[in-house]
Every structure is written in C-alpha cells, then in structure tokens.
mmCIF file with all atom_site columns, C-alpha atoms in Angstrom:
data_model
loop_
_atom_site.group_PDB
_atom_site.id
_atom_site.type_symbol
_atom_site.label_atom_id
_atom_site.label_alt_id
_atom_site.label_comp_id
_atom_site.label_asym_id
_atom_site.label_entity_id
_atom_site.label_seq_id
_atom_site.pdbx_PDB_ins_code
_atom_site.Cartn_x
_atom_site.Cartn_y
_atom_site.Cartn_z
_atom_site.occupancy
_atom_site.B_iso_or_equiv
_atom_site.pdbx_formal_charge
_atom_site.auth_seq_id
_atom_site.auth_comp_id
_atom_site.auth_asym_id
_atom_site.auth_atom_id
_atom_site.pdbx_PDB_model_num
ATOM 1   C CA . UNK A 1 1   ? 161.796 54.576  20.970 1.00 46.00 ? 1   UNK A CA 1
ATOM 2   C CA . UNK A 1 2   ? 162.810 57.698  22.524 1.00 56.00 ? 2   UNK A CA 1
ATOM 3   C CA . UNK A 1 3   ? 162.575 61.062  21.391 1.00 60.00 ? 3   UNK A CA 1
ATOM 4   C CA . UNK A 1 4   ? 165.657 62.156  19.341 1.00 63.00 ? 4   UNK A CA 1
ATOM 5   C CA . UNK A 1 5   ? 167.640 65.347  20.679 1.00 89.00 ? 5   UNK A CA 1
ATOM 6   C CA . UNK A 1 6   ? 167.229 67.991  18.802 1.00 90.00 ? 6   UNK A CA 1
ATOM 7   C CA . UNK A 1 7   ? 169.601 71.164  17.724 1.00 91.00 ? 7   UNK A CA 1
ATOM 8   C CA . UNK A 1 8   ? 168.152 74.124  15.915 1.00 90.00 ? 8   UNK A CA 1
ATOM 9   C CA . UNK A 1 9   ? 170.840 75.899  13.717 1.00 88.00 ? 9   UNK A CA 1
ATOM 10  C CA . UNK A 1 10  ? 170.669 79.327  15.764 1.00 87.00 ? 10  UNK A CA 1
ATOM 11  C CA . UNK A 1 11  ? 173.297 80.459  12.855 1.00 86.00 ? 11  UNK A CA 1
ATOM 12  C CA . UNK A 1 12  ? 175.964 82.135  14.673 1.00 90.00 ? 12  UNK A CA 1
ATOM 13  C CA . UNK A 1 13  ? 179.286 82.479  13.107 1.00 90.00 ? 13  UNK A CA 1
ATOM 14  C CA . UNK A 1 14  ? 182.841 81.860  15.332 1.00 91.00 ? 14  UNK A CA 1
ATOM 15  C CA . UNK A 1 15  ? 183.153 85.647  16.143 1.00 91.00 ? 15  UNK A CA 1
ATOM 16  C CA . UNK A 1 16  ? 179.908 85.976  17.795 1.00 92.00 ? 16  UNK A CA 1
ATOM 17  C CA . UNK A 1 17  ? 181.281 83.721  20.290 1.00 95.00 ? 17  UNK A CA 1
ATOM 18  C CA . UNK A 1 18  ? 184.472 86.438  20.942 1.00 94.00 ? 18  UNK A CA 1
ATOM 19  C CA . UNK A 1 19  ? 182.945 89.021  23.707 1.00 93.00 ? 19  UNK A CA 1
ATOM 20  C CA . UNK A 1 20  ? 185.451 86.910  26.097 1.00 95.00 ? 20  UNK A CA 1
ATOM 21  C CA . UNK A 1 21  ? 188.359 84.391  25.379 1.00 97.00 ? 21  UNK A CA 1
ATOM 22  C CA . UNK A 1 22  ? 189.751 82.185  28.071 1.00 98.00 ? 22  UNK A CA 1
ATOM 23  C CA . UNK A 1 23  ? 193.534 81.428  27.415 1.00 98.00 ? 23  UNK A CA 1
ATOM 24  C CA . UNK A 1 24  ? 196.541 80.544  29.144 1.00 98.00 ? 24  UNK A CA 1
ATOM 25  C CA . UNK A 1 25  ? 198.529 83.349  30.882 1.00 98.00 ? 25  UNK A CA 1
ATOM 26  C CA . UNK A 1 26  ? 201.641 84.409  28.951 1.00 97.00 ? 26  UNK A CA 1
ATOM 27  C CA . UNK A 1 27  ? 203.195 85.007  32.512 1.00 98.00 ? 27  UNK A CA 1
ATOM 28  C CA . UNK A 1 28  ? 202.037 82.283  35.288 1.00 98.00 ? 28  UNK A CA 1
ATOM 29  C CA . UNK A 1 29  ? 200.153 79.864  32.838 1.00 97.00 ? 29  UNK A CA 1
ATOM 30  C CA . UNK A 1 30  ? 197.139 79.917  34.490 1.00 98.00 ? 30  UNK A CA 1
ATOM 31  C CA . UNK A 1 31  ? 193.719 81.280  33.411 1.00 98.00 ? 31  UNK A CA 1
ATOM 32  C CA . UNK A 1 32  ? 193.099 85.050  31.919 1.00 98.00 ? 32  UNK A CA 1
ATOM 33  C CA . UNK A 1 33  ? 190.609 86.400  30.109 1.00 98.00 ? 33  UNK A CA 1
ATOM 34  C CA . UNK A 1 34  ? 190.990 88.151  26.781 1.00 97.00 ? 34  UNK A CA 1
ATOM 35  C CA . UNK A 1 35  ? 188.038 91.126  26.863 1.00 96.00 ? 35  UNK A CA 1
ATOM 36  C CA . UNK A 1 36  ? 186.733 94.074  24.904 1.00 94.00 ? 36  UNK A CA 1
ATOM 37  C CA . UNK A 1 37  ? 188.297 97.106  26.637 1.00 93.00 ? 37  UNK A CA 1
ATOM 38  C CA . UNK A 1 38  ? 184.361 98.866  26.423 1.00 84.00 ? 38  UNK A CA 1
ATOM 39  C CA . UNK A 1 39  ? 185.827 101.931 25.017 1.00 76.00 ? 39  UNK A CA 1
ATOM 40  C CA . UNK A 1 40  ? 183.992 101.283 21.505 1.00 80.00 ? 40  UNK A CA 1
ATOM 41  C CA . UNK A 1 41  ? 180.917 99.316  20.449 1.00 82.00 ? 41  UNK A CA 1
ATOM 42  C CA . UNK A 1 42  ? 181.588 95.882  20.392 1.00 82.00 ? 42  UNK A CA 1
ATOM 43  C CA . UNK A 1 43  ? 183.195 94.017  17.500 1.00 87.00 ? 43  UNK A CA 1
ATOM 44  C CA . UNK A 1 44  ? 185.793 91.353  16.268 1.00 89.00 ? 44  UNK A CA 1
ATOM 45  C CA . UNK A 1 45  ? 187.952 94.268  15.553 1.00 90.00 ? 45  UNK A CA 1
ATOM 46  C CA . UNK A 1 46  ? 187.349 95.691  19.219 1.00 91.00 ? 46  UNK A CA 1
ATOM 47  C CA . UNK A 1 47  ? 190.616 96.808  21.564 1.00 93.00 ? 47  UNK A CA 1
ATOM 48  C CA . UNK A 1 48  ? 191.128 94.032  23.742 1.00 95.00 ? 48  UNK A CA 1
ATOM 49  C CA . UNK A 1 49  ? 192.787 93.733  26.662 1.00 97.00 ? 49  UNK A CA 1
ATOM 50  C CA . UNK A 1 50  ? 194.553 90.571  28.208 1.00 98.00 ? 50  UNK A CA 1
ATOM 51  C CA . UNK A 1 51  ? 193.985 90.260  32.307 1.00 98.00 ? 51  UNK A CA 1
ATOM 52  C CA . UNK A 1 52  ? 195.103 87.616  34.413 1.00 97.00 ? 52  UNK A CA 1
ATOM 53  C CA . UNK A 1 53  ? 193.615 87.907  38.429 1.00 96.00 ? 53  UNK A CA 1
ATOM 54  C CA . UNK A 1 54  ? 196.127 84.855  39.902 1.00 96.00 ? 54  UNK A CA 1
ATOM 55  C CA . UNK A 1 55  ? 199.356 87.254  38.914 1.00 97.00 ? 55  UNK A CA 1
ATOM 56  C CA . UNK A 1 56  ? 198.187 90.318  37.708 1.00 96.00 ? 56  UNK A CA 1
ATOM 57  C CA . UNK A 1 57  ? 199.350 90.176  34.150 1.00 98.00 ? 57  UNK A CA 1
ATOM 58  C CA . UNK A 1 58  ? 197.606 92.962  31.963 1.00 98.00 ? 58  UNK A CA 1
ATOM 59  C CA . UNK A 1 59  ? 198.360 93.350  28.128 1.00 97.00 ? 59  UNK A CA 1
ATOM 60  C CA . UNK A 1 60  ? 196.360 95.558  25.563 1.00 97.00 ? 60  UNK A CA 1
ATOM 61  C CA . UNK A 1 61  ? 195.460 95.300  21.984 1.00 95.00 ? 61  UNK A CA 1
ATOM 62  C CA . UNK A 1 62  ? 194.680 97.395  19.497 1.00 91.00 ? 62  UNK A CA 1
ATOM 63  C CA . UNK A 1 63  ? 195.328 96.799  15.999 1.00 86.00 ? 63  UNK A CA 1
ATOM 64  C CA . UNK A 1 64  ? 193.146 96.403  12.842 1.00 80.00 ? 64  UNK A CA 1
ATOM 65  C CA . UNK A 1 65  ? 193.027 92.605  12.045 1.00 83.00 ? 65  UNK A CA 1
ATOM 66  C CA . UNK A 1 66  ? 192.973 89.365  13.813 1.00 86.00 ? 66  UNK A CA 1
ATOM 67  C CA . UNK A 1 67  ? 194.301 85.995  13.122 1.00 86.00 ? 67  UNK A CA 1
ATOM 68  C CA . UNK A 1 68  ? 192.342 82.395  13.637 1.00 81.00 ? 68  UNK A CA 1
ATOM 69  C CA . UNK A 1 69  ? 195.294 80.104  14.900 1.00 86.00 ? 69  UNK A CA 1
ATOM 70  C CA . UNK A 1 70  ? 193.974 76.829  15.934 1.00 89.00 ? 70  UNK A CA 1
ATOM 71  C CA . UNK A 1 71  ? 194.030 76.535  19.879 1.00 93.00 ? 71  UNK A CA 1
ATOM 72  C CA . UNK A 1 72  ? 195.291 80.000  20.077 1.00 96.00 ? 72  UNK A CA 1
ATOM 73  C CA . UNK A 1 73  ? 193.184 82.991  20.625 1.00 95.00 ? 73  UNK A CA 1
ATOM 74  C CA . UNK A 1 74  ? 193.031 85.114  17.265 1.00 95.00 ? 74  UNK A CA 1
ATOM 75  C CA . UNK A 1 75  ? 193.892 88.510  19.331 1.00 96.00 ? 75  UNK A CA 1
ATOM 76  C CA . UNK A 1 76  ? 197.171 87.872  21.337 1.00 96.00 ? 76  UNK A CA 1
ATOM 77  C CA . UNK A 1 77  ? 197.761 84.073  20.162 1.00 95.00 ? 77  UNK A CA 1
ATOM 78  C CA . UNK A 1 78  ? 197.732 82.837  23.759 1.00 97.00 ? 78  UNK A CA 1
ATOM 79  C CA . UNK A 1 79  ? 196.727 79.187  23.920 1.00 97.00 ? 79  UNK A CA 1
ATOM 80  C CA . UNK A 1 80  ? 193.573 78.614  24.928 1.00 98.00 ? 80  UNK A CA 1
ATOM 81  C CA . UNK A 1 81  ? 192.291 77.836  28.521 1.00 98.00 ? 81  UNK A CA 1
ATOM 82  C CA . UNK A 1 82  ? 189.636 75.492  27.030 1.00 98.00 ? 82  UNK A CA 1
ATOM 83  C CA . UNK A 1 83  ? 191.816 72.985  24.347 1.00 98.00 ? 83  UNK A CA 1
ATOM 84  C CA . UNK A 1 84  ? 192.090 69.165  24.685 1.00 98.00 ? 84  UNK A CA 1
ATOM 85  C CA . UNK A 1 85  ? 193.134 66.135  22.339 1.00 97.00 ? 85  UNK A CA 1
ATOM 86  C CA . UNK A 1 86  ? 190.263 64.263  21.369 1.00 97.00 ? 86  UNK A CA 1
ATOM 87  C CA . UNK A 1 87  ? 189.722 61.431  18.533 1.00 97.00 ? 87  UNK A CA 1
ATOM 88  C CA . UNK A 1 88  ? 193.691 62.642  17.794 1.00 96.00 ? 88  UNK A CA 1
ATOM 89  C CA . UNK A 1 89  ? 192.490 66.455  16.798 1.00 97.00 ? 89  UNK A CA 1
ATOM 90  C CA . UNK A 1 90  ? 192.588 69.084  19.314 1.00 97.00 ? 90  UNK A CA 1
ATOM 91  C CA . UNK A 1 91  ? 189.119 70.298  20.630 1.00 98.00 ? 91  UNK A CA 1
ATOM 92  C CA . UNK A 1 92  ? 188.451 74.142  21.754 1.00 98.00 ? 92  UNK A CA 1
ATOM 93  C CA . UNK A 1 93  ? 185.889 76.726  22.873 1.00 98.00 ? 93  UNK A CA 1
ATOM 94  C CA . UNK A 1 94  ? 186.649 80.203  23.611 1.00 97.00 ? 94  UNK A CA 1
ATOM 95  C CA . UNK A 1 95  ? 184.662 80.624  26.240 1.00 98.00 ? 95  UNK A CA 1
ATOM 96  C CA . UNK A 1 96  ? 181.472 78.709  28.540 1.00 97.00 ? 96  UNK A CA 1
ATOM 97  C CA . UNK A 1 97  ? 178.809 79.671  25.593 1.00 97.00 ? 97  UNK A CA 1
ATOM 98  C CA . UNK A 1 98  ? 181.448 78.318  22.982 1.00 97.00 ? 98  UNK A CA 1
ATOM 99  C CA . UNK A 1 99  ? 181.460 75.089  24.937 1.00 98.00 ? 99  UNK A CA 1
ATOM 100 C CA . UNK A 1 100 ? 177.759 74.743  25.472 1.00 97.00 ? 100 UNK A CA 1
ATOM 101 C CA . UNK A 1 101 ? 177.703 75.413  21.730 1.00 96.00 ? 101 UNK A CA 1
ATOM 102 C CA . UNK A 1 102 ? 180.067 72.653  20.929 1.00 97.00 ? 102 UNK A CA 1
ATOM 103 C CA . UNK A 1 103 ? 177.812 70.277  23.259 1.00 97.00 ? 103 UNK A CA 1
ATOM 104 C CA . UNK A 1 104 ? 174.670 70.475  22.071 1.00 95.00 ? 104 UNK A CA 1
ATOM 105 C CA . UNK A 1 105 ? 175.579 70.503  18.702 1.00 96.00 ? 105 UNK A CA 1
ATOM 106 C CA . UNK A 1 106 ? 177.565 67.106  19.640 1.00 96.00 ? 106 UNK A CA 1
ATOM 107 C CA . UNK A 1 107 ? 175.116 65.593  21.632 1.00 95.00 ? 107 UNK A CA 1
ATOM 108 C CA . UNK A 1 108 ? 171.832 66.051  19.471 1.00 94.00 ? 108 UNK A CA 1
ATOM 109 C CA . UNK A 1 109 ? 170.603 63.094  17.251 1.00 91.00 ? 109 UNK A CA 1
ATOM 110 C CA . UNK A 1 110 ? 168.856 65.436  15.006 1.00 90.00 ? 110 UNK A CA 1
ATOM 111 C CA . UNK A 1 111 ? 170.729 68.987  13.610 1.00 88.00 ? 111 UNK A CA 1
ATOM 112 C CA . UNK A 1 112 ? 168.482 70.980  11.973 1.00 87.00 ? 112 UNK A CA 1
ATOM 113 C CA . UNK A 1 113 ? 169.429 74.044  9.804  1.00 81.00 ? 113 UNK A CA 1
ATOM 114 C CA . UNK A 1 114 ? 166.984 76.139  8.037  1.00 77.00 ? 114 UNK A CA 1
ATOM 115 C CA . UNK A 1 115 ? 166.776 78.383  5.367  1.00 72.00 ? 115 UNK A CA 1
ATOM 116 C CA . UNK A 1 116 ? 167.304 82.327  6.390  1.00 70.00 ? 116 UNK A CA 1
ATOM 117 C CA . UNK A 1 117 ? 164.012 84.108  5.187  1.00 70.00 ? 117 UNK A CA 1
ATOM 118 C CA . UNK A 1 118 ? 166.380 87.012  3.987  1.00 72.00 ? 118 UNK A CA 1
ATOM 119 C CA . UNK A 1 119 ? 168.928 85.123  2.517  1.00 64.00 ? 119 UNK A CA 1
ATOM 120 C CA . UNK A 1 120 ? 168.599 82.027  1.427  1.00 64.00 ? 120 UNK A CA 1
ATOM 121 C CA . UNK A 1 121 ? 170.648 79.205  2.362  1.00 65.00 ? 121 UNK A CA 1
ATOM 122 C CA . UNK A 1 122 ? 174.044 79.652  3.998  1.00 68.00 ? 122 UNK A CA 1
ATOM 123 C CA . UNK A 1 123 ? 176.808 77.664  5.156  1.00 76.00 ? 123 UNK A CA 1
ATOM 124 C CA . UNK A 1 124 ? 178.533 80.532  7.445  1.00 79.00 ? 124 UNK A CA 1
ATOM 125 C CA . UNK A 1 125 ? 177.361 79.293  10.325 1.00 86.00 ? 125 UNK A CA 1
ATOM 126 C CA . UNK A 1 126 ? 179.676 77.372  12.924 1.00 91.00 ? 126 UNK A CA 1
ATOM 127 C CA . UNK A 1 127 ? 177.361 74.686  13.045 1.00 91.00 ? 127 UNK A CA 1
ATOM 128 C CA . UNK A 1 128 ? 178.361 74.366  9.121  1.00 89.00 ? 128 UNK A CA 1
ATOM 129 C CA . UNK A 1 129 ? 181.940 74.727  9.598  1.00 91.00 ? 129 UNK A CA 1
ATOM 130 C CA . UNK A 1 130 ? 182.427 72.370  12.530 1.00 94.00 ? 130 UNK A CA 1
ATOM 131 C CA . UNK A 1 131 ? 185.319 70.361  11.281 1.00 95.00 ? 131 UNK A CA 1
ATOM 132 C CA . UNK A 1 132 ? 183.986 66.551  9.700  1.00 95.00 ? 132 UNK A CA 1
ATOM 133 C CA . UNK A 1 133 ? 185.730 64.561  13.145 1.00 97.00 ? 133 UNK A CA 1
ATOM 134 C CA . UNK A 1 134 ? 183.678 66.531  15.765 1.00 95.00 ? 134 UNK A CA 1
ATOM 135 C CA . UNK A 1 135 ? 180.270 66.121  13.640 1.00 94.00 ? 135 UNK A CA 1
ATOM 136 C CA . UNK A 1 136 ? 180.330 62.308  13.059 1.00 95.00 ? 136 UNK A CA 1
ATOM 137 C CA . UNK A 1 137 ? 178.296 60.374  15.135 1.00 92.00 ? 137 UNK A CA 1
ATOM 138 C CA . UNK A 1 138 ? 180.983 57.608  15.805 1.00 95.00 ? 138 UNK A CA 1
ATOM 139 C CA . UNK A 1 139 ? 182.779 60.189  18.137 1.00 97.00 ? 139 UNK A CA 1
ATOM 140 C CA . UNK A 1 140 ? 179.892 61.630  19.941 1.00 96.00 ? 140 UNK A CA 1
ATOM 141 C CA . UNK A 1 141 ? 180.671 59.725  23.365 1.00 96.00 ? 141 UNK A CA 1
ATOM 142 C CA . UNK A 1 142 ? 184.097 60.859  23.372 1.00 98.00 ? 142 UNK A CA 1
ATOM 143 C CA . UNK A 1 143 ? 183.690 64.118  22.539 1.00 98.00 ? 143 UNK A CA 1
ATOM 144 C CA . UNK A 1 144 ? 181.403 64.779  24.663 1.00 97.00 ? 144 UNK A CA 1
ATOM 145 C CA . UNK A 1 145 ? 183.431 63.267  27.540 1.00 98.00 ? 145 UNK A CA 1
ATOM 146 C CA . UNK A 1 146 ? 186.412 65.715  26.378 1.00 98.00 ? 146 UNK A CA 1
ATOM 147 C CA . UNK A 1 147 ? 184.021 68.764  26.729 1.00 98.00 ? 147 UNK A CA 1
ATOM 148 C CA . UNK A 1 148 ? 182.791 67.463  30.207 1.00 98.00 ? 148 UNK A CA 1
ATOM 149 C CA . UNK A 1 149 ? 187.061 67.790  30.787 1.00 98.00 ? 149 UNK A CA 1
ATOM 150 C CA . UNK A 1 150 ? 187.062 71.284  29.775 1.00 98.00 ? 150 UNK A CA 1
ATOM 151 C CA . UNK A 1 151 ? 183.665 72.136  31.618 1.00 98.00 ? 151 UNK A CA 1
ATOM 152 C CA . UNK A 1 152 ? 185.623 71.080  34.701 1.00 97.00 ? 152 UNK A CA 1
ATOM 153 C CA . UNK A 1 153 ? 188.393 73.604  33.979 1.00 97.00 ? 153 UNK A CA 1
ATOM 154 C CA . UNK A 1 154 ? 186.038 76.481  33.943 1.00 97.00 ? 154 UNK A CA 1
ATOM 155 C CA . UNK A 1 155 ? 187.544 79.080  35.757 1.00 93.00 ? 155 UNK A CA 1
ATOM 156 C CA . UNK A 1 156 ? 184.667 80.606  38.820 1.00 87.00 ? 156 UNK A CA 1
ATOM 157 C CA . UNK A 1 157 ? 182.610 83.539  37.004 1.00 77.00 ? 157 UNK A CA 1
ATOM 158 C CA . UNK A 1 158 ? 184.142 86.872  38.724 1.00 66.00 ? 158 UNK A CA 1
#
C-alpha cells in the first residue's frame, strides 16, 4: 500500500498569504498585481498600490481597514486573477504560494495539525478555515484539476 501524502499544518492565517494579490485589471482586464508600496514595514494594513504592465494602469491605497470579499481582493475589490467554479463554489488563491497552499492541502491523504507549544490549540489557521467543499475527499480530483487551471494562468514572474 503506498505511502499516504502528508500535509503538516504550517499554521498560517489568509493574510500571511497578502505580500502580492493577482487580480483582474480595472482598465484592460488582464493581469495586475496588487503590492505593498515598501514605504512601511509590511502588514495587512500596508499602502498598496495597484499596477498593471499590459496597459499601464496604476492605482494607490491607503486607508486603515480592509475588506474579505469572496473572489475579490480585500484592498481595491478587483476580482481576482486566480478564481474558478469548481464542485459549483468558486475556488481562489491570491497569489502562486496561495495556490501551492490550496494544493497540497487538497492533495494530501493525511492533514496533520498540531498543538502550538505557546498556545495551545487553535483553529486560526487557513488550513482550519478552508471551507467544508474544498476539504472533502470526494472532490479532491476535481479540485485539484481546477487549481492545475489556475496554475496555467500564472502570469510570467517579472
């Protein structure tokens, strides 16, 4: 019997997985990248600024909260690059590390979460919060087939 995949917990929560989000350009509706403007340590709360290199469309951000719209990204509520139907919900990543995420989460047999030494147990993590249709094992094949669709719509890394 083979050896079952395995997926250690690495307990990362949805905003770690912000530093860039791929969406759909407001202007020619093809991929831009949503990115920290570097003028201030890194965080969810970050300015941001919206660049697309196919037409040149730039937009900033800078404002004190953020929103978490489903297939939108939660700074300028674009729609994201990296969204597809799949088992009738939509599947997303913000970005390539989102996706890889998403995959071998999906694609292990065995999920393994342990207990945080400082902590305790927690259920922050987006391994935890994965919605119940991505998780079950009855939709692993197709899922996995909908993230090798959005792998192939990864723009070239500039």
């Amino acid at each position: 019997m083979p050896e079952p995949s395995r997926f250690q917990d690495p307990d990362l929560r949805i905003y770690e997985f912000l530093e860039e989000v791929l969406v759909e350009c407001p202007t020619c509706r093809r991929c831009a990248r949503v990115l920290p403007t570097g003028e201030e340590p890194f965080s969810i709360f970050t300015a941001r600024r919206l660049i697309c290199s196919s037409c040149g469309c730039i937009r900033d951000w800078r404002q004190s909260g953020v929103g978490s719209p489903e297939g939108q990204d939660p700074y300028f509520y674009q729609p994201l690059w990296l969204s597809t139907t799949c088992c009738g919900e939509l599947l997303w990543a913000y970005n390539e590390r989102h996706l890889y995420f998403i995959e071998r989460f999906v694609g292990a047999t065995l999920r393994e979460h342990r207990r945080r030494p400082e902590s305790g147990w927690s259920n922050n993590s987006l391994a935890n919060r994965l919605p119940g249709w991505l998780k079950a094992a009855g939709h692993r094949d197709e899922v996995l087939k909908a993230c090798a669709k959005l792998r192939a719509k990864l723009p070239p890394v500039p």
